[in-house]
Amino acid sequence: MAAPGGDMQWCFSQVKGAIDDDVAEADIISTVEFNHTGELLATGDKGGRVVIFQQEIENKSLPQFRSEYNVYSTFQSHEPEFDYLKSLEIEEKINKIRWLPQKNAAQFLLSTNDKTIKLWKISERDKRPDGYNLKEDDGRCKDPNSITSLRVPVLIPMDLMVEASPRRVFANAHTYHINSVSVNSDHETYLSADDLRINLWHLEITDRSFNIVDIKPANMEELTEVITAAEFHPHQCNTFVYSSSKGIIRLCDMRESALCDRHTKLFEEPEDPSNRSFFSEIISSISDVKFSHSGRYMMTRDYLSVKIWDLNMENRPVETYQVHEYLRSKLCSLYENDCIFDKFECCWNGNDSVVMTGSYNNFFRMFDRSQRRDVMLEASRENSKPMQVLKPRKVCAGGKRKKDEISVDSLDFNKKILHTAWHPQDNIIAVATTNNLYIFQDKIN
Amino acid sequence: MSEDNVEARTPEEAPADGTEVQETIINLEKAEEAKLKARYPNLGHKPGGSDLLRKRLQKGQKYFDSGDYNMAKAKITNKQLPTAAAPEKSEITGDHIPTPQDLPPRKPPLVASKLAG
């Protein structure tokens, strides 16, 4: 098989995180997100912490330009809580981070755990006041009687300090576990979705939110479907979609009614009932839904594949890509070890021509839609020499294993890449393994 | 791998005939289903049914009450800092009336993420 890649080759750029194999649970990365310019890259982890990296461009005009992401700010976003009513722990794990478009000098992001969404302001301080009349330099108060002249305090430069402060806390609106947060294109509102409900918030108002989708049945015994992800349309502020555990995506228009329980469009690929197996519904559960930047398409990720849907066509996807078809013959053991319930995310590149998603054994895949090519790469410390080109990987499902191929039985199912992100403009990608963050970039940028 | 009774061809290598590919896929899944039923004969017939979903809705360990929760948390943090706690304890008691500065901190200091290190 001809080696894919052609004009695009991916190189190692950086890796963040501890090298040791003994991973503390708090260090497990749970979300990765570039901001709208790609200058900032945020990660959230199971310990409730957010780390933000900033891109420092060495020299964009040079052909071999390297963009380095260095730590910009880190803070504790959420802490563990105890739900006294239900006697359950509320995990501090950050489920999602979403950046707000930048409006002034400060940066804002929404971070959420299972129950509470917080709006964080990240601001820079590079000046400080000097020359107070009533205070000494170290802060002690001066005796007013000792002052013989007045001076005007001035602002003097200081070492850059980046401060993160929580500006809003949106709490107590979700009975079930929040899986998604999405900022609206109006830059004023956002939605938060849990297993059964979706709420609409205004960024300035924390004591009220509107419920816009409620799929909770009157009798919980009749529960057949839960919400798995939700996202606002990138340009139409009245439109959002939500995906379900049954592989269905519903598009809703908020102009139609206050409660969008009746969908405007329903996207579902028809399936012959006689072809169903025990696993069919489980593997059809959608773990992520993402609109294309153009707003014309949306992508869904289910357990084994990535599907591209045209918003104008509801009855089937326009493209389907198999991520790791070789796992179909392993579904029994994947069900037993719970891996079949892993929630992989997916992402688009800046011009919607390539999509990317993760897999097991620290493999991740890219599908080039325009060139009809795909590649599987690996994020590992063994391929982490500066600018080292990543070699394509291949898994063989059975029978004869060729040289350089890895057998499906040798895959490490504990090494999963669930979270990936693509820079909005450049070919720079962030790939999260269990506790490390890899940054790769295109060789010919 | 020899336990798979299905065709050795994977769907990716199958011919252009769509139905044959579909059949292979279904055969694989049904074979896996048979394996699962053999191991767990009591498995219910509604796999995506309410039991699975309800388990998903209530994830997380249930504690008896907040005291139970705090005890469990304390056990974890004590395990993480075994050496730090012990010598401080022996210094405090008996000698003098402790001041707030003498007491060990109520919560361990929050550890920074290793991504930032």
PDB file of N, CA and C in Angstrom, chain A residues 262-310:
ATOM      1  N   ARG A 262     -38.986  19.149  20.168  1.00  0.00           N
ATOM      2  CA  ARG A 262     -39.244  18.643  18.808  1.00  0.00           C
ATOM      3  C   ARG A 262     -38.138  19.164  17.921  1.00  0.00           C
ATOM      4  N   HIS A 263     -37.432  18.229  17.310  1.00  0.00           N
ATOM      5  CA  HIS A 263     -36.291  18.635  16.502  1.00  0.00           C
ATOM      6  C   HIS A 263     -36.751  19.250  15.186  1.00  0.00           C
ATOM      7  N   THR A 264     -35.855  20.061  14.615  1.00  0.00           N
ATOM      8  CA  THR A 264     -36.103  20.603  13.283  1.00  0.00           C
ATOM      9  C   THR A 264     -35.635  19.597  12.237  1.00  0.00           C
ATOM     10  N   LYS A 265     -34.490  18.982  12.526  1.00  0.00           N
ATOM     11  CA  LYS A 265     -33.977  17.938  11.630  1.00  0.00           C
ATOM     12  C   LYS A 265     -33.472  16.778  12.477  1.00  0.00           C
ATOM     13  N   LEU A 266     -33.579  15.577  11.922  1.00  0.00           N
ATOM     14  CA  LEU A 266     -33.094  14.401  12.619  1.00  0.00           C
ATOM     15  C   LEU A 266     -32.176  13.632  11.685  1.00  0.00           C
ATOM     16  N   PHE A 267     -30.941  13.435  12.115  1.00  0.00           N
ATOM     17  CA  PHE A 267     -29.935  12.763  11.286  1.00  0.00           C
ATOM     18  C   PHE A 267     -29.717  11.369  11.835  1.00  0.00           C
ATOM     19  N   GLU A 268     -30.008  10.381  10.986  1.00  0.00           N
ATOM     20  CA  GLU A 268     -29.814   9.002  11.430  1.00  0.00           C
ATOM     21  C   GLU A 268     -29.528   8.140  10.219  1.00  0.00           C
ATOM     22  N   GLU A 269     -28.553   7.264  10.335  1.00  0.00           N
ATOM     23  CA  GLU A 269     -28.260   6.364   9.232  1.00  0.00           C
ATOM     24  C   GLU A 269     -29.145   5.137   9.398  1.00  0.00           C
ATOM     25  N   PRO A 270     -29.911   4.789   8.388  1.00  0.00           N
ATOM     26  CA  PRO A 270     -30.821   3.658   8.546  1.00  0.00           C
ATOM     27  C   PRO A 270     -30.044   2.352   8.665  1.00  0.00           C
ATOM     28  N   GLU A 271     -30.601   1.435   9.448  1.00  0.00           N
ATOM     29  CA  GLU A 271     -29.930   0.159   9.621  1.00  0.00           C
ATOM     30  C   GLU A 271     -30.958  -0.952   9.492  1.00  0.00           C
ATOM     31  N   ASP A 272     -30.598  -2.004   8.816  1.00  0.00           N
ATOM     32  CA  ASP A 272     -31.456  -3.169   8.660  1.00  0.00           C
ATOM     33  C   ASP A 272     -31.571  -3.858  10.014  1.00  0.00           C
ATOM     34  N   PRO A 273     -32.770  -3.972  10.573  1.00  0.00           N
ATOM     35  CA  PRO A 273     -32.923  -4.564  11.908  1.00  0.00           C
ATOM     36  C   PRO A 273     -32.357  -5.970  12.003  1.00  0.00           C
ATOM     37  N   SER A 274     -32.347  -6.697  10.891  1.00  0.00           N
ATOM     38  CA  SER A 274     -31.819  -8.060  10.959  1.00  0.00           C
ATOM     39  C   SER A 274     -30.307  -8.069  11.090  1.00  0.00           C
ATOM     40  N   ASN A 275     -29.692  -6.911  10.838  1.00  0.00           N
ATOM     41  CA  ASN A 275     -28.231  -6.838  10.953  1.00  0.00           C
ATOM     42  C   ASN A 275     -27.773  -6.435  12.330  1.00  0.00           C
ATOM     43  N   ARG A 276     -28.705  -6.266  13.229  1.00  0.00           N
ATOM     44  CA  ARG A 276     -28.315  -5.785  14.532  1.00  0.00           C
ATOM     45  C   ARG A 276     -27.744  -6.905  15.392  1.00  0.00           C
ATOM     46  N   SER A 277     -26.755  -6.544  16.193  1.00  0.00           N
ATOM     47  CA  SER A 277     -26.210  -7.491  17.155  1.00  0.00           C
ATOM     48  C   SER A 277     -26.349  -6.861  18.536  1.00  0.00           C
ATOM     49  N   PHE A 278     -25.898  -7.578  19.521  1.00  0.00           N
ATOM     50  CA  PHE A 278     -25.930  -7.062  20.885  1.00  0.00           C
ATOM     51  C   PHE A 278     -25.176  -5.756  20.986  1.00  0.00           C
ATOM     52  N   PHE A 279     -24.139  -5.636  20.179  1.00  0.00           N
ATOM     53  CA  PHE A 279     -23.264  -4.469  20.295  1.00  0.00           C
ATOM     54  C   PHE A 279     -23.707  -3.279  19.452  1.00  0.00           C
ATOM     55  N   SER A 280     -24.638  -3.506  18.546  1.00  0.00           N
ATOM     56  CA  SER A 280     -24.961  -2.456  17.576  1.00  0.00           C
ATOM     57  C   SER A 280     -25.266  -1.122  18.216  1.00  0.00           C
ATOM     58  N   GLU A 281     -26.147  -1.127  19.209  1.00  0.00           N
ATOM     59  CA  GLU A 281     -26.532   0.162  19.786  1.00  0.00           C
ATOM     60  C   GLU A 281     -25.378   0.775  20.560  1.00  0.00           C
ATOM     61  N   ILE A 282     -24.629  -0.062  21.280  1.00  0.00           N
ATOM     62  CA  ILE A 282     -23.537   0.478  22.088  1.00  0.00           C
ATOM     63  C   ILE A 282     -22.494   1.149  21.203  1.00  0.00           C
ATOM     64  N   ILE A 283     -22.139   0.498  20.093  1.00  0.00           N
ATOM     65  CA  ILE A 283     -21.086   1.099  19.268  1.00  0.00           C
ATOM     66  C   ILE A 283     -21.611   2.218  18.386  1.00  0.00           C
ATOM     67  N   SER A 284     -22.934   2.358  18.308  1.00  0.00           N
ATOM     68  CA  SER A 284     -23.466   3.472  17.521  1.00  0.00           C
ATOM     69  C   SER A 284     -23.593   4.737  18.370  1.00  0.00           C
ATOM     70  N   SER A 285     -23.406   4.616  19.677  1.00  0.00           N
ATOM     71  CA  SER A 285     -23.501   5.781  20.554  1.00  0.00           C
ATOM     72  C   SER A 285     -22.481   6.823  20.130  1.00  0.00           C
ATOM     73  N   ILE A 286     -22.945   8.044  19.932  1.00  0.00           N
ATOM     74  CA  ILE A 286     -22.059   9.100  19.450  1.00  0.00           C
ATOM     75  C   ILE A 286     -21.337   9.729  20.638  1.00  0.00           C
ATOM     76  N   SER A 287     -20.016   9.772  20.569  1.00  0.00           N
ATOM     77  CA  SER A 287     -19.252  10.313  21.691  1.00  0.00           C
ATOM     78  C   SER A 287     -18.889  11.779  21.487  1.00  0.00           C
ATOM     79  N   ASP A 288     -18.960  12.267  20.238  1.00  0.00           N
ATOM     80  CA  ASP A 288     -18.624  13.668  20.002  1.00  0.00           C
ATOM     81  C   ASP A 288     -19.320  14.139  18.738  1.00  0.00           C
ATOM     82  N   VAL A 289     -19.717  15.392  18.710  1.00  0.00           N
ATOM     83  CA  VAL A 289     -20.273  16.001  17.501  1.00  0.00           C
ATOM     84  C   VAL A 289     -19.626  17.372  17.343  1.00  0.00           C
ATOM     85  N   LYS A 290     -19.158  17.672  16.128  1.00  0.00           N
ATOM     86  CA  LYS A 290     -18.488  18.950  15.882  1.00  0.00           C
ATOM     87  C   LYS A 290     -18.930  19.504  14.531  1.00  0.00           C
ATOM     88  N   PHE A 291     -19.351  20.745  14.527  1.00  0.00           N
ATOM     89  CA  PHE A 291     -19.642  21.414  13.265  1.00  0.00           C
ATOM     90  C   PHE A 291     -18.336  21.706  12.537  1.00  0.00           C
ATOM     91  N   SER A 292     -18.407  21.733  11.205  1.00  0.00           N
ATOM     92  CA  SER A 292     -17.248  22.192  10.448  1.00  0.00           C
ATOM     93  C   SER A 292     -17.145  23.702  10.631  1.00  0.00           C
ATOM     94  N   HIS A 293     -15.967  24.256  10.327  1.00  0.00           N
ATOM     95  CA  HIS A 293     -15.813  25.706  10.462  1.00  0.00           C
ATOM     96  C   HIS A 293     -16.759  26.434   9.521  1.00  0.00           C
ATOM     97  N   SER A 294     -17.039  25.818   8.380  1.00  0.00           N
ATOM     98  CA  SER A 294     -17.916  26.446   7.395  1.00  0.00           C
ATOM     99  C   SER A 294     -19.365  26.471   7.861  1.00  0.00           C
ATOM    100  N   GLY A 295     -19.719  25.541   8.748  1.00  0.00           N
ATOM    101  CA  GLY A 295     -21.107  25.456   9.195  1.00  0.00           C
ATOM    102  C   GLY A 295     -21.987  24.649   8.260  1.00  0.00           C
ATOM    103  N   ARG A 296     -21.413  24.121   7.206  1.00  0.00           N
ATOM    104  CA  ARG A 296     -22.190  23.362   6.229  1.00  0.00           C
ATOM    105  C   ARG A 296     -22.290  21.888   6.628  1.00  0.00           C
ATOM    106  N   TYR A 297     -21.238  21.396   7.326  1.00  0.00           N
ATOM    107  CA  TYR A 297     -21.198  19.986   7.690  1.00  0.00           C
ATOM    108  C   TYR A 297     -21.091  19.813   9.194  1.00  0.00           C
ATOM    109  N   MET A 298     -21.345  18.591   9.651  1.00  0.00           N
ATOM    110  CA  MET A 298     -21.000  18.260  11.027  1.00  0.00           C
ATOM    111  C   MET A 298     -20.390  16.856  11.031  1.00  0.00           C
ATOM    112  N   MET A 299     -19.551  16.625  12.023  1.00  0.00           N
ATOM    113  CA  MET A 299     -18.869  15.336  12.123  1.00  0.00           C
ATOM    114  C   MET A 299     -19.308  14.662  13.409  1.00  0.00           C
ATOM    115  N   THR A 300     -19.546  13.350  13.360  1.00  0.00           N
ATOM    116  CA  THR A 300     -19.851  12.608  14.579  1.00  0.00           C
ATOM    117  C   THR A 300     -18.840  11.488  14.733  1.00  0.00           C
ATOM    118  N   ARG A 301     -18.563  11.136  15.986  1.00  0.00           N
ATOM    119  CA  ARG A 301     -17.658  10.038  16.280  1.00  0.00           C
ATOM    120  C   ARG A 301     -18.440   9.000  17.061  1.00  0.00           C
ATOM    121  N   ASP A 302     -18.488   7.769  16.522  1.00  0.00           N
ATOM    122  CA  ASP A 302     -19.027   6.684  17.322  1.00  0.00           C
ATOM    123  C   ASP A 302     -17.861   5.747  17.613  1.00  0.00           C
ATOM    124  N   TYR A 303     -18.112   4.582  18.165  1.00  0.00           N
ATOM    125  CA  TYR A 303     -16.990   3.800  18.672  1.00  0.00           C
ATOM    126  C   TYR A 303     -15.983   3.391  17.597  1.00  0.00           C
ATOM    127  N   LEU A 304     -16.484   3.042  16.428  1.00  0.00           N
ATOM    128  CA  LEU A 304     -15.571   2.533  15.404  1.00  0.00           C
ATOM    129  C   LEU A 304     -15.357   3.487  14.235  1.00  0.00           C
ATOM    130  N   SER A 305     -16.162   4.523  14.102  1.00  0.00           N
ATOM    131  CA  SER A 305     -16.028   5.334  12.894  1.00  0.00           C
ATOM    132  C   SER A 305     -16.259   6.820  13.129  1.00  0.00           C
ATOM    133  N   VAL A 306     -15.908   7.567  12.085  1.00  0.00           N
ATOM    134  CA  VAL A 306     -16.160   9.007  12.049  1.00  0.00           C
ATOM    135  C   VAL A 306     -17.082   9.235  10.861  1.00  0.00           C
ATOM    136  N   LYS A 307     -18.149   9.995  11.029  1.00  0.00           N
ATOM    137  CA  LYS A 307     -19.080  10.249   9.932  1.00  0.00           C
ATOM    138  C   LYS A 307     -19.220  11.740   9.710  1.00  0.00           C
ATOM    139  N   ILE A 308     -19.241  12.115   8.434  1.00  0.00           N
ATOM    140  CA  ILE A 308     -19.445  13.517   8.066  1.00  0.00           C
ATOM    141  C   ILE A 308     -20.859  13.628   7.520  1.00  0.00           C
ATOM    142  N   TRP A 309     -21.622  14.562   8.055  1.00  0.00           N
ATOM    143  CA  TRP A 309     -23.001  14.762   7.630  1.00  0.00           C
ATOM    144  C   TRP A 309     -23.122  16.129   6.959  1.00  0.00           C
ATOM    145  N   ASP A 310     -23.907  16.148   5.879  1.00  0.00           N
ATOM    146  CA  ASP A 310     -24.266  17.415   5.252  1.00  0.00           C
ATOM    147  C   ASP A 310     -25.553  17.859   5.940  1.00  0.00           C
TER     148      ASP A 310
END
